[in-house]
Amino acid sequence: MAELPIPDVSPARCSGRFTISTLLGMEEAGRGPYTPTEGSSCDSAQPTQLSSSTLYTRTFGYNTVDVVPAYEHYANSKGVGDPRKGRPSLADLHSILKPDPSRLCTPVSDVQHSNGLPEAGPEAGLEEAEGEPGRDSEPEPVRFGWVKGVMIRCMLNIWGVILYLRLPWITAQAGIALTWLIILMSVTVTTITGLSISAISTNGKVKSGGTYFLISRSLGPELGGSIGLIFAFANAVAVAMHTVGFAETVRDLLQEHNSLIVDPTNDIRIIGVITVTVLLGISLAGMEWEAKAQILFFLVILVSFINYLVGTVIPATAEKQAKGFFSYRADIFAQNFVPNWRGPEGSFFGLFSIFFPSATGILAGANISGDLKDPAMAIPKGTLMAIFWTTMSYLVLSATIGACVVRDASGSLNDSVAVGSPGCEGLACSFGWNFTACAQQQSCRYGLSNYYQSMSMVSGFGPLITAGIFGATLSSALACLVSAPKVFQCLCKDQLYPLIGFFGKGYGRNSEPIRGYMLTYVIAVGFILIAELNAIAPIISNFFLCSYALINFSCFHASITNSPGWRPSFRYYSKWAALFGAAVSVVIMFLLTWWAALIAFGIVIFLLGYVLYKKPDVNWGSSMQASSYNMALNYSVGLSEVDEHIKNYRPQCLVLTGPPNFRPALVDFVGTFTKNLSLMLCGNVLIGPRKQKMPESWLMADGHTKWLMKRKIKAFYTDVVAEDLRSGVQMLIQAAGLGKMRPNILVLGYKRNWRTASPQSLEDYVGILHDAFDFKYGVCVMRMKEGLNVSQVLQAHVNLTFEAAEHPENGTGSRAAPGTADPTTLASEQQASTIFQSKQGKKTIDIYWLFDDGGLTLLIPYLLGRKKRWGKCKIRVFVGGQINRMDEERKAIVSLLNKFRLGFHEVHILPDINQKPRPEHIKRFDELIAPFRLNDGFKDEATVNEMRQGCPWKISDEEVDKNRAKSLRQVRLNEILRDYSRDAALIAITPPIGRKGRCPSSLYMAWLETLSQDLRPPIILTRGNQENVLTFYCQ
């Protein structure tokens, strides 16, 4: 830890802890913090007396630039390496501080505890951490604990009409034993989902958005966005469903008293619209009023339960006995313990599909996560407790009513008989009632199997059960009315879908989504007016199940990826249980309604496809990102175990582009034949001092990668800082790649200015080619008539980051203006178009396969020809030969090409390849090398080496003479290229190789210049590493 002597600081200038700005301000005043005081040194560990009280003095005994751990340093951090307020950067600690007059002393309040946390804990420091210092003057938003915010809300949403009207009937059909099994099976799914919710919600700070927030931040925007939209819509329609359930109950009461308003159907509409309007008013009044209404409903339901349980122990009256109620009897319990299937729905899975929706509703608490004091604590505790207590209520109700009420009863007081009367069948005979006639004719109106209002009949006071039904339906409707806008608001703020951002605006201290409430209200009223919810109800249930499946899968996926960021504080979950829960949820979707499940999946896939197509610019650190890394890592390691085979050879290219936007043609050319096929790596050598170039490297890497992505080039970008070009390329050649995914071809641009450039840069360029061959790379040099480097053009039109490159045409090094780089500008700059982005039509790709390099000269044009833009081009192959054996040599080459299955059928033999070139062209070559000749007069080798000291690029007379035939061949080949390939779309030719130490760099560049000059089409000089890249064997 860096230790600083403490200067005397005026309290007027700074109060509280020392900051970087404080130290710089003092340094500017002439008292530098690094200036040793008398008797002190930089390594001194002795405590120093401070004139101002600071946290660091009390903690360590001396002042330091380093800071102790604090909450605000980590609050709201998203990306790796996000700069955090209050924490010095690595440069502040590691580099020498320089005075900066623009920096002023910024007082920082002294932290009150030695652990660096604010006095009121993390929550108190949250607003400051998020950059909202003005929040203190605003009223505090309403926040709920785990009981009021989650447990009661979930219990109310789980309890519904099925509890009162269908559970007794299910008990009669399936028997107590199988009913318990149905309940426990349903609860198993919801409990596993509850455990998954608990794990996800405790893996970091949860904000508003509930289910959508949990899934989207875990699985990413693709699945999260689709499920968020349909979940919000499902909640909006569920408001209508629960409201219609309430309206139907009220309508039935009105019918009993002959007090219908209009007619049965319109009464449902009228009552439903009035009810949902009142619920909207409660919601708009604020979360506090909504919570009070929920507590009222909760109390009503509890009173109705107590009323029912009291009724079961009250001795049965004659009227109740006539309807099948006889209080607790062992005989009744035994008879109702086993199933008695009746009707079309009389099957285990039929009853399961009816009961399961009553176990749902566990997400009601999570959906208002933004209104909870501590979501990480409240959601797990409240949700699991709600599941436990509602499960107990279901089990108790089915067991108690199954022990009190017989399955069939007539309801007639005239059916009482003496115990043991002849002709009486059934359990009721032993209690003095004869229900034999109606049971045999299946015309009984009462009993568990026939009377849905059995709970009301059993209870001590029937109207309280009706009040419980009202409470259950209205509380569920209110919970959905609140959940839908909250989830939709978070979705709108993320802007994953168009045209919905309008509904994301929040109002008031709780940021209430007023517009979302109104939209939910309109949807609910629309479905209430339809009054035909039987068709839409299964789809809603499937939407909720789809959410359960994705929540469970989120937990499983986050666990299986082994991401270090998956650290939930809730430990009582299992990834395999979560996977089981996800699978079972999908199975139940098809068990409930197979066609609704298909519709739900279809909608999810459509929304998923839209987000995948749009690729929203969000980064939430999802488990999908972690999974991508895992898969890439596993496949890369697995690839290392696979032996290489010629059939699986892929041209993996290290492209010396420099900044990729400087040489778009080179990028497009390689990107065309490597796309979806092999590795492409754009390399850049930053030449200069490391200290100066490293910041530029960090700043620009992301911008270059985004430029490649925008251009739809599937490539990586990497750069190195080196003192000179050649050493930087050597670093790239040796270190680029991973395992078997390492480059095997070096691609670079042709150095057009080699004659006017510095001799050392010429040596470096040719040396790079030699280095590539030394490391067993193939080499591909690309030359275009107009050149490759467009940096000058870009600088003329755009305020570009980079200055002119030191090596304009070699595609490698760059010198940049440090501190002026802007990755966003770089990625959004206008894209330059090149010949490789346009369709080539019916031109030709001419391959001059002059020397056998292993087949690379053939392979690259073949891969290029498979692409759509080059697909119509005819590929011609030219080889050298003798005029008296042209037919035989042509047949041999055609036969070889056929065995390679390349589809090249047009083969030309060049019999005149060894003819002497025209004199004017020979003269031009001699003039080309003249400035580089040593003119030593054929002296001995020792004398030549002495004369060439310090200028190894000079060509001796002996070297000119020895390589005369080779030089003339390049002149002749250029004449052939201009004769045969004047109108070609692309020329690929095997270049000569200059022997290392025997061919000066200037002579070799003269060969390449002569071979490729004055050609209109692009020319690629391709040379393999003399190892096969093509084979005609199948093993």
PDB file of N, CA and C in Angstrom, residues 602-668:
ATOM      1  N   GLY A 602     -45.938 -20.833 -29.241  1.00  0.00           N
ATOM      2  CA  GLY A 602     -45.835 -20.082 -30.496  1.00  0.00           C
ATOM      3  C   GLY A 602     -45.604 -18.598 -30.252  1.00  0.00           C
ATOM      4  N   ILE A 603     -46.330 -18.025 -29.284  1.00  0.00           N
ATOM      5  CA  ILE A 603     -46.166 -16.604 -28.981  1.00  0.00           C
ATOM      6  C   ILE A 603     -44.777 -16.332 -28.411  1.00  0.00           C
ATOM      7  N   VAL A 604     -44.325 -17.212 -27.505  1.00  0.00           N
ATOM      8  CA  VAL A 604     -42.994 -17.038 -26.910  1.00  0.00           C
ATOM      9  C   VAL A 604     -41.919 -17.097 -27.993  1.00  0.00           C
ATOM     10  N   ILE A 605     -42.034 -18.065 -28.906  1.00  0.00           N
ATOM     11  CA  ILE A 605     -41.028 -18.204 -29.965  1.00  0.00           C
ATOM     12  C   ILE A 605     -41.036 -16.987 -30.889  1.00  0.00           C
ATOM     13  N   PHE A 606     -42.236 -16.462 -31.202  1.00  0.00           N
ATOM     14  CA  PHE A 606     -42.322 -15.281 -32.063  1.00  0.00           C
ATOM     15  C   PHE A 606     -41.645 -14.079 -31.404  1.00  0.00           C
ATOM     16  N   LEU A 607     -41.956 -13.833 -30.136  1.00  0.00           N
ATOM     17  CA  LEU A 607     -41.352 -12.699 -29.431  1.00  0.00           C
ATOM     18  C   LEU A 607     -39.860 -12.910 -29.246  1.00  0.00           C
ATOM     19  N   LEU A 608     -39.467 -14.165 -29.001  1.00  0.00           N
ATOM     20  CA  LEU A 608     -38.046 -14.490 -28.877  1.00  0.00           C
ATOM     21  C   LEU A 608     -37.304 -14.188 -30.177  1.00  0.00           C
ATOM     22  N   GLY A 609     -37.908 -14.596 -31.288  1.00  0.00           N
ATOM     23  CA  GLY A 609     -37.290 -14.343 -32.590  1.00  0.00           C
ATOM     24  C   GLY A 609     -37.142 -12.856 -32.876  1.00  0.00           C
ATOM     25  N   TYR A 610     -38.135 -12.068 -32.455  1.00  0.00           N
ATOM     26  CA  TYR A 610     -38.059 -10.616 -32.699  1.00  0.00           C
ATOM     27  C   TYR A 610     -36.868 -10.011 -31.955  1.00  0.00           C
ATOM     28  N   VAL A 611     -36.719 -10.368 -30.670  1.00  0.00           N
ATOM     29  CA  VAL A 611     -35.618  -9.797 -29.885  1.00  0.00           C
ATOM     30  C   VAL A 611     -34.276 -10.287 -30.420  1.00  0.00           C
ATOM     31  N   LEU A 612     -34.216 -11.558 -30.844  1.00  0.00           N
ATOM     32  CA  LEU A 612     -32.970 -12.064 -31.427  1.00  0.00           C
ATOM     33  C   LEU A 612     -32.615 -11.302 -32.693  1.00  0.00           C
ATOM     34  N   TYR A 613     -33.635 -10.936 -33.476  1.00  0.00           N
ATOM     35  CA  TYR A 613     -33.395 -10.209 -34.714  1.00  0.00           C
ATOM     36  C   TYR A 613     -32.949  -8.766 -34.432  1.00  0.00           C
ATOM     37  N   LYS A 614     -33.578  -8.135 -33.435  1.00  0.00           N
ATOM     38  CA  LYS A 614     -33.275  -6.732 -33.153  1.00  0.00           C
ATOM     39  C   LYS A 614     -31.956  -6.571 -32.400  1.00  0.00           C
ATOM     40  N   LYS A 615     -31.564  -7.597 -31.631  1.00  0.00           N
ATOM     41  CA  LYS A 615     -30.319  -7.548 -30.838  1.00  0.00           C
ATOM     42  C   LYS A 615     -30.235  -6.258 -30.017  1.00  0.00           C
ATOM     43  N   PRO A 616     -31.064  -6.126 -28.978  1.00  0.00           N
ATOM     44  CA  PRO A 616     -31.030  -4.902 -28.167  1.00  0.00           C
ATOM     45  C   PRO A 616     -29.673  -4.734 -27.484  1.00  0.00           C
ATOM     46  N   ASP A 617     -29.273  -3.493 -27.352  1.00  0.00           N
ATOM     47  CA  ASP A 617     -27.960  -3.198 -26.776  1.00  0.00           C
ATOM     48  C   ASP A 617     -28.075  -3.158 -25.253  1.00  0.00           C
ATOM     49  N   VAL A 618     -28.221  -4.338 -24.646  1.00  0.00           N
ATOM     50  CA  VAL A 618     -28.284  -4.441 -23.189  1.00  0.00           C
ATOM     51  C   VAL A 618     -27.264  -5.472 -22.732  1.00  0.00           C
ATOM     52  N   ASN A 619     -26.773  -5.278 -21.542  1.00  0.00           N
ATOM     53  CA  ASN A 619     -25.807  -6.216 -20.974  1.00  0.00           C
ATOM     54  C   ASN A 619     -26.147  -6.409 -19.504  1.00  0.00           C
ATOM     55  N   TRP A 620     -26.801  -7.533 -19.209  1.00  0.00           N
ATOM     56  CA  TRP A 620     -27.269  -7.795 -17.847  1.00  0.00           C
ATOM     57  C   TRP A 620     -26.479  -8.908 -17.173  1.00  0.00           C
ATOM     58  N   GLY A 621     -25.414  -9.380 -17.797  1.00  0.00           N
ATOM     59  CA  GLY A 621     -24.644 -10.453 -17.181  1.00  0.00           C
ATOM     60  C   GLY A 621     -25.461 -11.715 -17.009  1.00  0.00           C
ATOM     61  N   SER A 622     -26.197 -12.119 -18.056  1.00  0.00           N
ATOM     62  CA  SER A 622     -27.115 -13.252 -17.944  1.00  0.00           C
ATOM     63  C   SER A 622     -26.362 -14.571 -17.964  1.00  0.00           C
ATOM     64  N   SER A 623     -27.076 -15.618 -17.559  1.00  0.00           N
ATOM     65  CA  SER A 623     -26.468 -16.947 -17.561  1.00  0.00           C
ATOM     66  C   SER A 623     -26.238 -17.439 -18.984  1.00  0.00           C
ATOM     67  N   MET A 624     -26.949 -16.874 -19.959  1.00  0.00           N
ATOM     68  CA  MET A 624     -26.697 -17.237 -21.352  1.00  0.00           C
ATOM     69  C   MET A 624     -25.288 -16.792 -21.771  1.00  0.00           C
ATOM     70  N   GLN A 625     -24.875 -15.625 -21.278  1.00  0.00           N
ATOM     71  CA  GLN A 625     -23.511 -15.176 -21.560  1.00  0.00           C
ATOM     72  C   GLN A 625     -22.501 -16.104 -20.902  1.00  0.00           C
ATOM     73  N   ALA A 626     -22.794 -16.499 -19.674  1.00  0.00           N
ATOM     74  CA  ALA A 626     -21.899 -17.438 -18.988  1.00  0.00           C
ATOM     75  C   ALA A 626     -21.880 -18.779 -19.703  1.00  0.00           C
ATOM     76  N   SER A 627     -23.036 -19.199 -20.213  1.00  0.00           N
ATOM     77  CA  SER A 627     -23.105 -20.474 -20.930  1.00  0.00           C
ATOM     78  C   SER A 627     -22.317 -20.415 -22.228  1.00  0.00           C
ATOM     79  N   SER A 628     -22.368 -19.280 -22.910  1.00  0.00           N
ATOM     80  CA  SER A 628     -21.587 -19.137 -24.147  1.00  0.00           C
ATOM     81  C   SER A 628     -20.108 -19.314 -23.865  1.00  0.00           C
ATOM     82  N   TYR A 629     -19.659 -18.714 -22.772  1.00  0.00           N
ATOM     83  CA  TYR A 629     -18.251 -18.859 -22.399  1.00  0.00           C
ATOM     84  C   TYR A 629     -17.935 -20.319 -22.084  1.00  0.00           C
ATOM     85  N   ASN A 630     -18.824 -20.960 -21.310  1.00  0.00           N
ATOM     86  CA  ASN A 630     -18.595 -22.365 -20.943  1.00  0.00           C
ATOM     87  C   ASN A 630     -18.499 -23.256 -22.175  1.00  0.00           C
ATOM     88  N   MET A 631     -19.434 -23.055 -23.102  1.00  0.00           N
ATOM     89  CA  MET A 631     -19.442 -23.880 -24.313  1.00  0.00           C
ATOM     90  C   MET A 631     -18.176 -23.644 -25.127  1.00  0.00           C
ATOM     91  N   ALA A 632     -17.814 -22.372 -25.280  1.00  0.00           N
ATOM     92  CA  ALA A 632     -16.600 -22.062 -26.046  1.00  0.00           C
ATOM     93  C   ALA A 632     -15.377 -22.687 -25.384  1.00  0.00           C
ATOM     94  N   LEU A 633     -15.314 -22.586 -24.057  1.00  0.00           N
ATOM     95  CA  LEU A 633     -14.174 -23.140 -23.339  1.00  0.00           C
ATOM     96  C   LEU A 633     -14.123 -24.657 -23.478  1.00  0.00           C
ATOM     97  N   ASN A 634     -15.269 -25.312 -23.285  1.00  0.00           N
ATOM     98  CA  ASN A 634     -15.298 -26.771 -23.351  1.00  0.00           C
ATOM     99  C   ASN A 634     -14.962 -27.280 -24.750  1.00  0.00           C
ATOM    100  N   TYR A 635     -15.519 -26.613 -25.764  1.00  0.00           N
ATOM    101  CA  TYR A 635     -15.239 -27.050 -27.134  1.00  0.00           C
ATOM    102  C   TYR A 635     -13.771 -26.784 -27.503  1.00  0.00           C
ATOM    103  N   SER A 636     -13.238 -25.667 -27.021  1.00  0.00           N
ATOM    104  CA  SER A 636     -11.832 -25.356 -27.328  1.00  0.00           C
ATOM    105  C   SER A 636     -10.904 -26.373 -26.680  1.00  0.00           C
ATOM    106  N   VAL A 637     -11.195 -26.715 -25.416  1.00  0.00           N
ATOM    107  CA  VAL A 637     -10.378 -27.727 -24.745  1.00  0.00           C
ATOM    108  C   VAL A 637     -10.565 -29.080 -25.414  1.00  0.00           C
ATOM    109  N   GLY A 638     -11.812 -29.400 -25.775  1.00  0.00           N
ATOM    110  CA  GLY A 638     -12.062 -30.676 -26.457  1.00  0.00           C
ATOM    111  C   GLY A 638     -11.372 -30.756 -27.801  1.00  0.00           C
ATOM    112  N   LEU A 639     -11.279 -29.600 -28.472  1.00  0.00           N
ATOM    113  CA  LEU A 639     -10.625 -29.573 -29.781  1.00  0.00           C
ATOM    114  C   LEU A 639      -9.142 -29.909 -29.666  1.00  0.00           C
ATOM    115  N   SER A 640      -8.559 -29.587 -28.524  1.00  0.00           N
ATOM    116  CA  SER A 640      -7.136 -29.874 -28.330  1.00  0.00           C
ATOM    117  C   SER A 640      -6.864 -31.376 -28.261  1.00  0.00           C
ATOM    118  N   GLU A 641      -7.899 -32.146 -27.943  1.00  0.00           N
ATOM    119  CA  GLU A 641      -7.737 -33.595 -27.856  1.00  0.00           C
ATOM    120  C   GLU A 641      -7.909 -34.278 -29.209  1.00  0.00           C
ATOM    121  N   VAL A 642      -8.328 -33.524 -30.218  1.00  0.00           N
ATOM    122  CA  VAL A 642      -8.591 -34.091 -31.548  1.00  0.00           C
ATOM    123  C   VAL A 642      -7.352 -33.934 -32.419  1.00  0.00           C
ATOM    124  N   ASP A 643      -6.916 -35.030 -33.011  1.00  0.00           N
ATOM    125  CA  ASP A 643      -5.774 -34.963 -33.914  1.00  0.00           C
ATOM    126  C   ASP A 643      -6.177 -34.275 -35.215  1.00  0.00           C
ATOM    127  N   GLU A 644      -5.255 -33.504 -35.771  1.00  0.00           N
ATOM    128  CA  GLU A 644      -5.550 -32.787 -37.008  1.00  0.00           C
ATOM    129  C   GLU A 644      -5.579 -33.747 -38.186  1.00  0.00           C
ATOM    130  N   HIS A 645      -6.437 -33.438 -39.143  1.00  0.00           N
ATOM    131  CA  HIS A 645      -6.555 -34.233 -40.359  1.00  0.00           C
ATOM    132  C   HIS A 645      -6.705 -33.286 -41.535  1.00  0.00           C
ATOM    133  N   ILE A 646      -6.146 -33.670 -42.657  1.00  0.00           N
ATOM    134  CA  ILE A 646      -6.166 -32.784 -43.832  1.00  0.00           C
ATOM    135  C   ILE A 646      -7.602 -32.465 -44.247  1.00  0.00           C
ATOM    136  N   LYS A 647      -8.521 -33.444 -44.084  1.00  0.00           N
ATOM    137  CA  LYS A 647      -9.911 -33.198 -44.487  1.00  0.00           C
ATOM    138  C   LYS A 647     -10.539 -32.077 -43.681  1.00  0.00           C
ATOM    139  N   ASN A 648     -10.075 -31.902 -42.461  1.00  0.00           N
ATOM    140  CA  ASN A 648     -10.638 -30.868 -41.593  1.00  0.00           C
ATOM    141  C   ASN A 648      -9.795 -29.593 -41.572  1.00  0.00           C
ATOM    142  N   TYR A 649      -8.862 -29.470 -42.513  1.00  0.00           N
ATOM    143  CA  TYR A 649      -8.044 -28.266 -42.557  1.00  0.00           C
ATOM    144  C   TYR A 649      -8.909 -27.043 -42.841  1.00  0.00           C
ATOM    145  N   ARG A 650      -8.674 -25.984 -42.099  1.00  0.00           N
ATOM    146  CA  ARG A 650      -9.374 -24.725 -42.316  1.00  0.00           C
ATOM    147  C   ARG A 650      -8.345 -23.595 -42.367  1.00  0.00           C
ATOM    148  N   PRO A 651      -8.488 -22.686 -43.318  1.00  0.00           N
ATOM    149  CA  PRO A 651      -7.559 -21.547 -43.378  1.00  0.00           C
ATOM    150  C   PRO A 651      -7.861 -20.555 -42.256  1.00  0.00           C
ATOM    151  N   GLN A 652      -7.070 -20.611 -41.193  1.00  0.00           N
ATOM    152  CA  GLN A 652      -7.258 -19.728 -40.043  1.00  0.00           C
ATOM    153  C   GLN A 652      -6.272 -18.573 -40.167  1.00  0.00           C
ATOM    154  N   CYS A 653      -6.821 -17.385 -40.322  1.00  0.00           N
ATOM    155  CA  CYS A 653      -6.007 -16.258 -40.796  1.00  0.00           C
ATOM    156  C   CYS A 653      -5.715 -15.245 -39.704  1.00  0.00           C
ATOM    157  N   LEU A 654      -4.448 -14.896 -39.596  1.00  0.00           N
ATOM    158  CA  LEU A 654      -4.030 -13.725 -38.836  1.00  0.00           C
ATOM    159  C   LEU A 654      -3.838 -12.604 -39.853  1.00  0.00           C
ATOM    160  N   VAL A 655      -4.734 -11.615 -39.820  1.00  0.00           N
ATOM    161  CA  VAL A 655      -4.749 -10.559 -40.825  1.00  0.00           C
ATOM    162  C   VAL A 655      -4.133  -9.308 -40.212  1.00  0.00           C
ATOM    163  N   LEU A 656      -3.035  -8.852 -40.792  1.00  0.00           N
ATOM    164  CA  LEU A 656      -2.369  -7.657 -40.281  1.00  0.00           C
ATOM    165  C   LEU A 656      -3.045  -6.427 -40.867  1.00  0.00           C
ATOM    166  N   THR A 657      -4.150  -6.065 -40.224  1.00  0.00           N
ATOM    167  CA  THR A 657      -4.966  -4.959 -40.732  1.00  0.00           C
ATOM    168  C   THR A 657      -4.525  -3.615 -40.176  1.00  0.00           C
ATOM    169  N   GLY A 658      -3.750  -3.615 -39.061  1.00  0.00           N
ATOM    170  CA  GLY A 658      -3.632  -2.377 -38.319  1.00  0.00           C
ATOM    171  C   GLY A 658      -5.017  -2.084 -37.767  1.00  0.00           C
ATOM    172  N   PRO A 659      -5.413  -0.827 -37.632  1.00  0.00           N
ATOM    173  CA  PRO A 659      -6.815  -0.542 -37.322  1.00  0.00           C
ATOM    174  C   PRO A 659      -7.700  -1.097 -38.442  1.00  0.00           C
ATOM    175  N   PRO A 660      -8.638  -1.976 -38.173  1.00  0.00           N
ATOM    176  CA  PRO A 660      -9.389  -2.635 -39.258  1.00  0.00           C
ATOM    177  C   PRO A 660     -10.101  -1.664 -40.193  1.00  0.00           C
ATOM    178  N   ASN A 661     -10.540  -0.509 -39.662  1.00  0.00           N
ATOM    179  CA  ASN A 661     -11.244   0.426 -40.537  1.00  0.00           C
ATOM    180  C   ASN A 661     -10.313   1.124 -41.509  1.00  0.00           C
ATOM    181  N   PHE A 662      -8.996   0.957 -41.335  1.00  0.00           N
ATOM    182  CA  PHE A 662      -8.052   1.536 -42.289  1.00  0.00           C
ATOM    183  C   PHE A 662      -7.948   0.694 -43.557  1.00  0.00           C
ATOM    184  N   ARG A 663      -8.155  -0.583 -43.454  1.00  0.00           N
ATOM    185  CA  ARG A 663      -7.991  -1.484 -44.604  1.00  0.00           C
ATOM    186  C   ARG A 663      -9.228  -2.356 -44.767  1.00  0.00           C
ATOM    187  N   PRO A 664     -10.364  -1.754 -45.109  1.00  0.00           N
ATOM    188  CA  PRO A 664     -11.612  -2.522 -45.199  1.00  0.00           C
ATOM    189  C   PRO A 664     -11.585  -3.592 -46.277  1.00  0.00           C
ATOM    190  N   ALA A 665     -10.867  -3.356 -47.380  1.00  0.00           N
ATOM    191  CA  ALA A 665     -10.822  -4.359 -48.450  1.00  0.00           C
ATOM    192  C   ALA A 665     -10.141  -5.630 -47.968  1.00  0.00           C
ATOM    193  N   LEU A 666      -9.062  -5.473 -47.224  1.00  0.00           N
ATOM    194  CA  LEU A 666      -8.361  -6.644 -46.687  1.00  0.00           C
ATOM    195  C   LEU A 666      -9.251  -7.398 -45.710  1.00  0.00           C
ATOM    196  N   VAL A 667      -9.981  -6.652 -44.879  1.00  0.00           N
ATOM    197  CA  VAL A 667     -10.906  -7.268 -43.918  1.00  0.00           C
ATOM    198  C   VAL A 667     -12.025  -7.997 -44.661  1.00  0.00           C
ATOM    199  N   ASP A 668     -12.598  -7.358 -45.677  1.00  0.00           N
ATOM    200  CA  ASP A 668     -13.706  -7.968 -46.419  1.00  0.00           C
ATOM    201  C   ASP A 668     -13.269  -9.207 -47.181  1.00  0.00           C
TER     202      ASP A 668
END
